[in-house]
Amino acid sequence: MPGPFQHYVSYGSTDQATMRELATHFDGLVVPGTIAAFQADGTRGFVLTLSARAEPYVIDSRFPLFQNLLSQPKKSHYMLADLLGSPSLIRSDRAPAPSDFDDDLVERIAQRWIEFNVGFDDVKTKTFDKYASRLNETIFSDDRQKPAFIMPPYTIASAPGDGWFDVSERLWAASKAHASSVDTDVSLRRVLATSSATLWRQLAPRIDETQIVAWVSGLDELNQSSESDLLTYGLAISESSDRGQSVFALYGGFFSVLLGSYGLAGSSHGIGFGESRDWVELPSSGAPPARYYVPRLHRYVAVDLAEIIWSQFPDLIVCDCRECGENSPAALDYHALMKHSVLVRDREIREWGGLSADETIARLTADAQEFRESLSSLVAPERIVRRASELYGHLFMWARVISELPQR
């Protein structure tokens, strides 16, 4: 039987208040390397105070950033490249190629990233105390932790033999060698990142490690055109589990929670966003929009649309979490919307994790049918009715995918 599903959230400096309030509703933090490099002191202070409270964290290098043509690099991109001792990673003349990663560059990147992770718990007392005071409880600097594990830099493979999987292999090997030389007790975990579920499934058997982090770029759990990709991804996770590999998804939404029954060890997401990510969009950033996470749809919906549905069919939308209290979606401010989404994901993990395939399929199908029947009589302008009719099809799709996965 798989262990408890690990629910991580991606750290952002604007999310600090939410994370402090909801720390018992997720299992750990994924810290983007760009933020760790650009907002170094503040990130350390916040993350390490939580770690002293026994809340783990890992740092994601976001290294596929440097596979992009960075025509307008940000200061955080420069600082991450400098942290890796390789300012040449910022290229605006042409897209980088695997051949650019010679042995010296690979060794330097691996060494600097391992050293950064091992030394991440080195924080100024003044900074630690500043963030500790905001937790309203007594914690001690001596209890701060190193990362739960280290994810060495990795690259996105887009096709068999494109050279990028080989770059990842070399970065992994160099990272393992350097970690051994510094005698750290922090384990390393291999990231397998690909542009498609099919390629991830092909490459996963080539990895010997038993602990893997997965990223399939742009895997949209809600888009019905992604059905075959979701099935392939589910089969890949199930097959990895059969090989004795524990896989953690770097990005995932509710469908990843369902895959917990097929061997997925956990997943992470941003607060209000980030359930999937396309690697070619890594240079972009910004706060998530104000949206309402509908528990029975397991997806975000525009607040105005959720409010219209709630006014006529409240049972479809209502949530009794501590932020909602059965109030309408429009009653929640931005901060409450974000907290609500994390609370609901925590509940989804607890309520859906132990279901059989038949139970999962039955619940998804019943919810989809109720939305379809109710929204067919929604009284609203045609454009609103059309938007509402597009909200529930993914539930039928997920049910079909689950029905085709091997039963456990």
CSV table of C-alpha atoms in Angstrom, one decimal:
chain,number,residue,atom,x,y,z
A,1,MET,CA,0.0,0.0,0.0
A,2,PRO,CA,1.3,3.5,-0.8
A,3,GLY,CA,2.1,5.8,2.1
A,4,PRO,CA,0.4,9.1,3.0
A,5,PHE,CA,0.1,11.4,0.0
A,6,GLN,CA,2.6,14.3,0.4
A,7,HIS,CA,1.0,17.7,-0.2
A,8,TYR,CA,3.6,20.5,-0.8
A,9,VAL,CA,2.9,24.1,-1.8
A,10,SER,CA,5.2,26.3,-3.8
A,11,TYR,CA,6.6,29.2,-1.8
A,12,GLY,CA,6.0,32.8,-2.8
A,13,SER,CA,6.9,35.8,-0.8
A,14,THR,CA,3.3,37.1,-1.1
A,15,ASP,CA,2.0,33.9,0.4
A,16,GLN,CA,3.7,34.1,3.7
A,17,ALA,CA,0.6,35.0,5.8
A,18,THR,CA,-1.4,32.2,4.2
A,19,MET,CA,1.4,29.7,4.8
A,20,ARG,CA,1.8,30.7,8.4
A,21,GLU,CA,-2.0,30.3,9.0
A,22,LEU,CA,-2.3,27.0,7.1
A,23,ALA,CA,0.9,25.2,8.0
A,24,THR,CA,-1.0,22.2,9.4
A,25,HIS,CA,-2.9,21.8,6.2
A,26,PHE,CA,0.1,21.0,3.9
A,27,ASP,CA,3.2,18.9,4.4
A,28,GLY,CA,6.0,21.1,3.1
A,29,LEU,CA,7.3,23.8,0.8
A,30,VAL,CA,8.9,23.8,-2.6
A,31,VAL,CA,11.1,27.0,-2.8
A,32,PRO,CA,11.7,28.2,-6.3
A,33,GLY,CA,15.4,28.8,-6.9
A,34,THR,CA,14.8,32.2,-8.5
A,35,ILE,CA,13.2,33.4,-5.3
A,36,ALA,CA,15.8,31.8,-3.1
A,37,ALA,CA,18.5,33.7,-5.1
A,38,PHE,CA,16.7,37.0,-5.5
A,39,GLN,CA,15.1,37.4,-2.1
A,40,ALA,CA,17.8,35.5,-0.2
A,41,ASP,CA,17.6,36.8,3.3
A,42,GLY,CA,13.8,37.0,3.5
A,43,THR,CA,13.3,33.5,2.0
A,44,ARG,CA,15.8,32.0,4.4
A,45,GLY,CA,14.2,33.7,7.4
A,46,PHE,CA,10.7,32.6,6.6
A,47,VAL,CA,11.5,29.0,5.4
A,48,LEU,CA,13.9,28.2,8.2
A,49,THR,CA,11.5,29.4,10.9
A,50,LEU,CA,8.9,27.0,9.5
A,51,SER,CA,11.5,24.3,9.3
A,52,ALA,CA,12.3,24.8,13.0
A,53,ARG,CA,8.6,24.0,13.6
A,54,ALA,CA,9.2,20.7,11.8
A,55,GLU,CA,7.8,21.8,8.4
A,56,PRO,CA,10.1,20.5,5.7
A,57,TYR,CA,11.1,22.3,2.5
A,58,VAL,CA,13.0,21.5,-0.7
A,59,ILE,CA,14.5,24.0,-3.3
A,60,ASP,CA,13.7,23.7,-7.0
A,61,SER,CA,16.5,25.0,-9.2
A,62,ARG,CA,14.0,25.9,-11.9
A,63,PHE,CA,16.9,25.0,-14.2
A,64,PRO,CA,14.9,24.6,-17.5
A,65,LEU,CA,14.7,28.4,-17.3
A,66,PHE,CA,18.2,28.4,-18.8
A,67,GLN,CA,17.0,26.3,-21.8
A,68,ASN,CA,15.1,29.3,-22.9
A,69,LEU,CA,16.2,32.2,-25.1
A,70,LEU,CA,16.2,34.9,-22.4
A,71,SER,CA,15.7,38.0,-24.5
A,72,GLN,CA,14.6,40.0,-21.4
A,73,PRO,CA,16.1,38.3,-18.4
A,74,LYS,CA,15.0,39.4,-14.9
A,75,LYS,CA,17.3,40.3,-12.1
A,76,SER,CA,16.3,37.0,-10.4
A,77,HIS,CA,17.5,35.1,-13.5
A,78,TYR,CA,20.9,36.8,-13.3
A,79,MET,CA,21.1,36.2,-9.6
A,80,LEU,CA,20.3,32.5,-10.0
A,81,ALA,CA,22.9,32.1,-12.7
A,82,ASP,CA,25.4,33.9,-10.5
A,83,LEU,CA,24.5,31.6,-7.6
A,84,LEU,CA,25.4,28.7,-9.9
A,85,GLY,CA,28.7,30.3,-10.7
A,86,SER,CA,27.7,30.4,-14.4
A,87,PRO,CA,26.6,33.8,-15.7
A,88,SER,CA,27.0,32.5,-19.2
A,89,LEU,CA,23.7,30.6,-18.7
A,90,ILE,CA,21.9,33.8,-19.6
A,91,ARG,CA,21.8,33.9,-23.3
A,92,SER,CA,20.0,36.4,-25.5
A,93,ASP,CA,21.6,35.6,-28.8
A,94,ARG,CA,20.3,32.1,-29.4
A,95,ALA,CA,18.6,29.3,-27.5
A,96,PRO,CA,21.1,27.1,-25.5
A,97,ALA,CA,22.0,23.7,-26.9
A,98,PRO,CA,23.1,20.5,-25.0
A,99,SER,CA,26.5,21.0,-26.6
A,100,ASP,CA,26.9,24.2,-24.5
A,101,PHE,CA,27.1,22.1,-21.4
A,102,ASP,CA,30.7,21.0,-21.3
A,103,ASP,CA,32.2,19.1,-18.4
A,104,ASP,CA,33.5,22.2,-16.6
A,105,LEU,CA,30.1,23.9,-16.7
A,106,VAL,CA,28.2,20.8,-15.5
A,107,GLU,CA,30.7,20.3,-12.7
A,108,ARG,CA,30.5,23.9,-11.6
A,109,ILE,CA,26.7,24.1,-11.7
A,110,ALA,CA,26.4,20.8,-9.7
A,111,GLN,CA,28.9,21.9,-7.1
A,112,ARG,CA,27.4,25.3,-6.5
A,113,TRP,CA,23.9,24.0,-6.2
A,114,ILE,CA,24.9,21.3,-3.7
A,115,GLU,CA,26.8,23.8,-1.6
A,116,PHE,CA,23.9,26.2,-1.7
A,117,ASN,CA,21.4,23.6,-0.5
A,118,VAL,CA,23.8,22.3,2.2
A,119,GLY,CA,24.4,25.8,3.5
A,120,PHE,CA,20.9,27.1,3.2
A,121,ASP,CA,20.3,26.8,6.9
A,122,ASP,CA,23.0,29.5,7.5
A,123,VAL,CA,20.8,32.4,8.5
A,124,LYS,CA,21.5,35.6,10.4
A,125,THR,CA,20.1,35.5,14.0
A,126,LYS,CA,18.4,38.8,13.5
A,127,THR,CA,16.7,37.6,10.3
A,128,PHE,CA,15.5,34.3,12.0
A,129,ASP,CA,14.2,36.1,15.0
A,130,LYS,CA,12.3,38.6,12.8
A,131,TYR,CA,10.3,35.8,11.1
A,132,ALA,CA,10.1,33.7,14.2
A,133,SER,CA,8.3,36.5,16.0
A,134,ARG,CA,5.5,36.4,13.4
A,135,LEU,CA,4.6,32.8,14.2
A,136,ASN,CA,3.3,33.8,17.7
A,137,GLU,CA,5.0,30.8,19.3
A,138,THR,CA,8.3,29.9,20.8
A,139,ILE,CA,10.8,28.4,18.3
A,140,PHE,CA,14.5,28.2,18.4
A,141,SER,CA,17.1,28.9,15.8
A,142,ASP,CA,19.0,25.7,16.7
A,143,ASP,CA,16.0,23.7,15.5
A,144,ARG,CA,16.1,24.9,11.9
A,145,GLN,CA,16.6,22.2,9.3
A,146,LYS,CA,18.4,21.6,6.1
A,147,PRO,CA,16.3,20.7,3.0
A,148,ALA,CA,14.3,17.5,3.3
A,149,PHE,CA,16.2,16.4,0.1
A,150,ILE,CA,18.2,18.0,-2.7
A,151,MET,CA,16.9,18.2,-6.2
A,152,PRO,CA,20.0,18.6,-8.4
A,153,PRO,CA,19.6,20.8,-11.5
A,154,TYR,CA,17.8,19.1,-14.4
A,155,THR,CA,16.7,19.8,-18.0
A,156,ILE,CA,13.5,19.2,-20.0
A,157,ALA,CA,13.8,16.4,-22.5
A,158,SER,CA,11.6,17.1,-25.5
A,159,ALA,CA,12.4,14.1,-27.8
A,160,PRO,CA,14.3,10.9,-27.6
A,161,GLY,CA,17.9,11.6,-28.3
A,162,ASP,CA,17.6,15.4,-28.2
A,163,GLY,CA,20.6,15.5,-25.9
A,164,TRP,CA,18.8,17.1,-22.9
A,165,PHE,CA,18.2,13.9,-21.1
A,166,ASP,CA,22.0,13.3,-21.3
A,167,VAL,CA,22.6,16.7,-19.8
A,168,SER,CA,20.3,15.8,-16.9
A,169,GLU,CA,22.2,12.5,-16.5
A,170,ARG,CA,25.5,14.3,-16.3
A,171,LEU,CA,24.2,17.0,-13.9
A,172,TRP,CA,22.9,14.1,-11.7
A,173,ALA,CA,26.1,12.2,-11.7
A,174,ALA,CA,28.2,15.3,-10.9
A,175,SER,CA,25.8,16.3,-8.1
A,176,LYS,CA,26.0,12.8,-6.5
A,177,ALA,CA,29.8,12.9,-6.7
A,178,HIS,CA,30.0,16.3,-5.1
A,179,ALA,CA,27.5,15.5,-2.4
A,180,SER,CA,29.6,12.5,-1.5
A,181,SER,CA,32.7,14.6,-1.3
A,182,VAL,CA,31.1,17.1,1.2
A,183,ASP,CA,29.7,14.2,3.2
A,184,THR,CA,26.2,15.7,3.6
A,185,ASP,CA,23.5,13.8,5.2
A,186,VAL,CA,20.9,15.3,3.0
A,187,SER,CA,19.7,12.8,0.3
A,188,LEU,CA,19.4,13.6,-3.4
A,189,ARG,CA,16.3,13.0,-5.4
A,190,ARG,CA,16.4,12.8,-9.2
A,191,VAL,CA,14.1,15.0,-11.3
A,192,LEU,CA,12.8,13.5,-14.6
A,193,ALA,CA,11.3,16.4,-16.6
A,194,THR,CA,9.9,15.9,-20.1
A,195,SER,CA,7.7,17.7,-22.6
A,196,SER,CA,5.2,14.9,-22.8
A,197,ALA,CA,3.7,12.1,-20.8
A,198,THR,CA,4.7,9.6,-23.5
A,199,LEU,CA,8.4,10.6,-23.2
A,200,TRP,CA,8.3,10.5,-19.4
A,201,ARG,CA,7.0,6.9,-19.6
A,202,GLN,CA,9.7,6.0,-22.0
A,203,LEU,CA,12.5,7.5,-19.9
A,204,ALA,CA,11.5,6.5,-16.4
A,205,PRO,CA,12.7,2.9,-16.7
A,206,ARG,CA,16.2,4.2,-17.6
A,207,ILE,CA,16.5,5.7,-14.1
A,208,ASP,CA,17.8,3.5,-11.4
A,209,GLU,CA,16.9,5.6,-8.4
A,210,THR,CA,14.0,4.7,-6.2
A,211,GLN,CA,13.0,8.3,-5.4
A,212,ILE,CA,12.0,10.4,-8.4
A,213,VAL,CA,10.5,13.8,-8.9
A,214,ALA,CA,8.3,14.1,-12.0
A,215,TRP,CA,7.5,17.0,-14.2
A,216,VAL,CA,5.5,16.6,-17.4
A,217,SER,CA,5.5,20.1,-19.0
A,218,GLY,CA,2.1,21.6,-19.7
A,219,LEU,CA,0.1,18.5,-18.5
A,220,ASP,CA,-3.3,20.1,-18.2
A,221,GLU,CA,-5.5,18.0,-16.0
A,222,LEU,CA,-8.7,19.9,-17.0
A,223,ASN,CA,-8.3,20.0,-20.8
A,224,GLN,CA,-10.3,17.2,-22.3
A,225,SER,CA,-7.9,17.0,-25.2
A,226,SER,CA,-5.3,15.8,-22.6
A,227,GLU,CA,-7.2,12.6,-21.9
A,228,SER,CA,-4.7,10.3,-23.6
A,229,ASP,CA,-1.8,12.2,-22.0
A,230,LEU,CA,-3.4,11.7,-18.5
A,231,LEU,CA,-3.9,8.0,-19.1
A,232,THR,CA,-0.3,7.7,-20.3
A,233,TYR,CA,0.9,9.6,-17.2
A,234,GLY,CA,-1.2,7.4,-14.9
A,235,LEU,CA,0.2,4.3,-16.5
A,236,ALA,CA,3.7,5.6,-16.1
A,237,ILE,CA,3.2,6.3,-12.4
A,238,SER,CA,1.7,2.9,-11.9
A,239,GLU,CA,4.5,1.2,-13.8
A,240,SER,CA,7.1,3.2,-11.8
A,241,SER,CA,5.5,2.0,-8.6
A,242,ASP,CA,5.6,-1.6,-9.8
A,243,ARG,CA,9.4,-1.1,-10.3
A,244,GLY,CA,9.7,0.0,-6.7
A,245,GLN,CA,10.0,3.7,-7.5
A,246,SER,CA,8.4,6.4,-5.4
A,247,VAL,CA,7.4,9.3,-7.6
A,248,PHE,CA,6.5,12.9,-6.4
A,249,ALA,CA,4.9,15.3,-8.9
A,250,LEU,CA,6.5,18.7,-9.0
A,251,TYR,CA,3.2,20.1,-10.3
A,252,GLY,CA,-0.2,18.6,-9.8
A,253,GLY,CA,-3.9,19.3,-9.1
A,254,PHE,CA,-6.7,17.0,-8.0
A,255,PHE,CA,-6.0,14.4,-10.7
A,256,SER,CA,-2.6,13.9,-9.1
A,257,VAL,CA,-4.4,13.2,-5.8
A,258,LEU,CA,-6.4,10.5,-7.5
A,259,LEU,CA,-3.1,9.0,-8.8
A,260,GLY,CA,-2.1,8.5,-5.2
A,261,SER,CA,-4.0,5.2,-5.4
A,262,TYR,CA,-1.7,4.2,-8.3
A,263,GLY,CA,1.6,4.9,-6.6
A,264,LEU,CA,2.1,8.7,-6.8
A,265,ALA,CA,3.7,9.7,-3.5
A,266,GLY,CA,2.6,13.3,-3.6
A,267,SER,CA,2.5,16.6,-5.5
A,268,SER,CA,2.9,20.3,-5.2
A,269,HIS,CA,1.2,23.4,-6.4
A,270,GLY,CA,1.1,27.1,-5.9
A,271,ILE,CA,-1.5,28.8,-3.7
A,272,GLY,CA,-4.2,29.6,-6.2
A,273,PHE,CA,-2.2,28.4,-9.3
A,274,GLY,CA,0.5,26.2,-10.5
A,275,GLU,CA,-1.2,22.8,-10.8
A,276,SER,CA,0.6,22.5,-14.2
A,277,ARG,CA,3.4,24.4,-15.8
A,278,ASP,CA,4.8,24.7,-19.3
A,279,TRP,CA,8.6,25.0,-19.1
A,280,VAL,CA,8.8,27.5,-22.0
A,281,GLU,CA,6.8,29.9,-19.8
A,282,LEU,CA,9.2,29.8,-16.9
A,283,PRO,CA,10.4,33.4,-17.3
A,284,SER,CA,6.8,34.6,-16.6
A,285,SER,CA,5.6,35.3,-13.1
A,286,GLY,CA,3.0,37.2,-11.1
A,287,ALA,CA,0.3,36.7,-8.5
A,288,PRO,CA,-2.5,34.3,-9.3
A,289,PRO,CA,-5.9,35.8,-10.2
A,290,ALA,CA,-8.7,35.9,-7.7
A,291,ARG,CA,-10.6,32.7,-8.4
A,292,TYR,CA,-12.8,30.4,-6.4
A,293,TYR,CA,-11.9,26.7,-6.0
A,294,VAL,CA,-15.1,24.8,-6.4
A,295,PRO,CA,-14.8,21.7,-4.2
A,296,ARG,CA,-17.1,19.4,-6.3
A,297,LEU,CA,-15.5,20.5,-9.5
A,298,HIS,CA,-12.0,20.3,-8.1
A,299,ARG,CA,-11.0,23.3,-10.2
A,300,TYR,CA,-10.8,27.1,-10.0
A,301,VAL,CA,-13.7,29.1,-11.4
A,302,ALA,CA,-14.0,32.9,-11.9
A,303,VAL,CA,-15.7,34.3,-8.8
A,304,ASP,CA,-18.4,36.0,-10.8
A,305,LEU,CA,-19.4,32.7,-12.5
A,306,ALA,CA,-19.2,30.8,-9.3
A,307,GLU,CA,-21.5,33.4,-7.6
A,308,ILE,CA,-24.1,33.1,-10.3
A,309,ILE,CA,-24.2,29.4,-10.0
A,310,TRP,CA,-24.3,29.6,-6.2
A,311,SER,CA,-27.3,31.9,-6.3
A,312,GLN,CA,-29.4,29.4,-8.2
A,313,PHE,CA,-27.8,26.0,-7.2
A,314,PRO,CA,-25.9,26.6,-3.9
A,315,ASP,CA,-25.4,22.9,-3.3
A,316,LEU,CA,-23.1,22.7,-6.3
A,317,ILE,CA,-20.8,25.4,-5.0
A,318,VAL,CA,-21.2,25.6,-1.2
A,319,CYS,CA,-18.2,24.9,1.0
A,320,ASP,CA,-18.2,24.6,4.8
A,321,CYS,CA,-14.4,25.2,5.3
A,322,ARG,CA,-13.5,27.7,8.0
A,323,GLU,CA,-13.0,30.5,5.4
A,324,CYS,CA,-16.3,30.0,3.6
A,325,GLY,CA,-18.7,29.0,6.4
A,326,GLU,CA,-21.3,28.2,3.6
A,327,ASN,CA,-21.1,31.9,2.4
A,328,SER,CA,-21.2,32.7,-1.2
A,329,PRO,CA,-17.9,32.9,-3.2
A,330,ALA,CA,-18.2,36.7,-3.6
A,331,ALA,CA,-18.1,37.0,0.2
A,332,LEU,CA,-14.5,35.9,0.3
A,333,ASP,CA,-11.7,38.4,-0.1
A,334,TYR,CA,-8.5,37.6,-2.0
A,335,HIS,CA,-6.7,36.2,1.0
A,336,ALA,CA,-9.7,34.0,2.0
A,337,LEU,CA,-9.9,32.7,-1.5
A,338,MET,CA,-6.3,31.5,-1.4
A,339,LYS,CA,-6.7,29.9,2.1
A,340,HIS,CA,-9.9,28.2,1.0
A,341,SER,CA,-8.1,26.5,-1.9
A,342,VAL,CA,-5.5,25.0,0.3
A,343,LEU,CA,-8.0,23.9,2.9
A,344,VAL,CA,-10.1,22.1,0.2
A,345,ARG,CA,-7.0,20.4,-1.3
A,346,ASP,CA,-6.1,19.1,2.2
A,347,ARG,CA,-9.7,17.7,2.6
A,348,GLU,CA,-9.6,16.2,-0.9
A,349,ILE,CA,-6.5,14.2,0.0
A,350,ARG,CA,-8.1,12.9,3.1
A,351,GLU,CA,-11.5,12.1,1.6
A,352,TRP,CA,-10.5,10.7,-1.8
A,353,GLY,CA,-7.2,9.0,-1.0
A,354,GLY,CA,-8.6,5.7,0.3
A,355,LEU,CA,-11.4,5.2,-2.3
A,356,SER,CA,-11.4,2.3,-4.7
A,357,ALA,CA,-11.5,2.9,-8.4
A,358,ASP,CA,-15.2,2.0,-8.5
A,359,GLU,CA,-16.0,4.5,-5.8
A,360,THR,CA,-13.9,7.2,-7.4
A,361,ILE,CA,-15.6,6.7,-10.8
A,362,ALA,CA,-19.0,6.7,-9.2
A,363,ARG,CA,-18.4,10.0,-7.3
A,364,LEU,CA,-16.9,11.8,-10.3
A,365,THR,CA,-19.7,10.7,-12.6
A,366,ALA,CA,-22.4,11.6,-10.1
A,367,ASP,CA,-21.0,15.1,-9.6
A,368,ALA,CA,-20.6,15.6,-13.3
A,369,GLN,CA,-24.2,14.5,-14.0
A,370,GLU,CA,-25.6,16.8,-11.3
A,371,PHE,CA,-23.7,19.8,-12.7
A,372,ARG,CA,-24.9,18.9,-16.2
A,373,GLU,CA,-28.5,18.5,-15.2
A,374,SER,CA,-28.6,21.6,-13.0
A,375,LEU,CA,-26.7,24.0,-15.3
A,376,SER,CA,-28.9,23.0,-18.2
A,377,SER,CA,-31.6,25.2,-16.5
A,378,LEU,CA,-29.3,28.0,-15.4
A,379,VAL,CA,-31.0,31.4,-15.9
A,380,ALA,CA,-28.3,33.7,-17.2
A,381,PRO,CA,-27.2,35.4,-20.4
A,382,GLU,CA,-26.1,33.0,-23.2
A,383,ARG,CA,-22.4,33.6,-22.8
A,384,ILE,CA,-22.7,32.8,-19.0
A,385,VAL,CA,-24.6,29.6,-19.7
A,386,ARG,CA,-21.9,28.6,-22.3
A,387,ARG,CA,-19.1,29.3,-19.8
A,388,ALA,CA,-21.0,27.2,-17.2
A,389,SER,CA,-21.5,24.3,-19.6
A,390,GLU,CA,-17.7,24.0,-20.0
A,391,LEU,CA,-17.0,23.5,-16.3
A,392,TYR,CA,-17.6,19.9,-15.6
A,393,GLY,CA,-16.5,17.8,-18.6
A,394,HIS,CA,-13.2,17.0,-17.0
A,395,LEU,CA,-15.0,15.0,-14.3
A,396,PHE,CA,-16.3,12.5,-16.9
A,397,MET,CA,-12.8,12.5,-18.4
A,398,TRP,CA,-11.1,11.6,-15.1
A,399,ALA,CA,-13.6,8.9,-14.6
A,400,ARG,CA,-12.8,7.4,-18.0
A,401,VAL,CA,-9.1,7.6,-17.3
A,402,ILE,CA,-9.4,5.9,-13.9
A,403,SER,CA,-11.4,3.1,-15.4
A,404,GLU,CA,-8.6,2.3,-17.8
A,405,LEU,CA,-5.8,2.2,-15.2
A,406,PRO,CA,-4.8,-1.2,-13.7
A,407,GLN,CA,-6.7,-1.9,-10.6
A,408,ARG,CA,-4.8,-2.2,-7.4
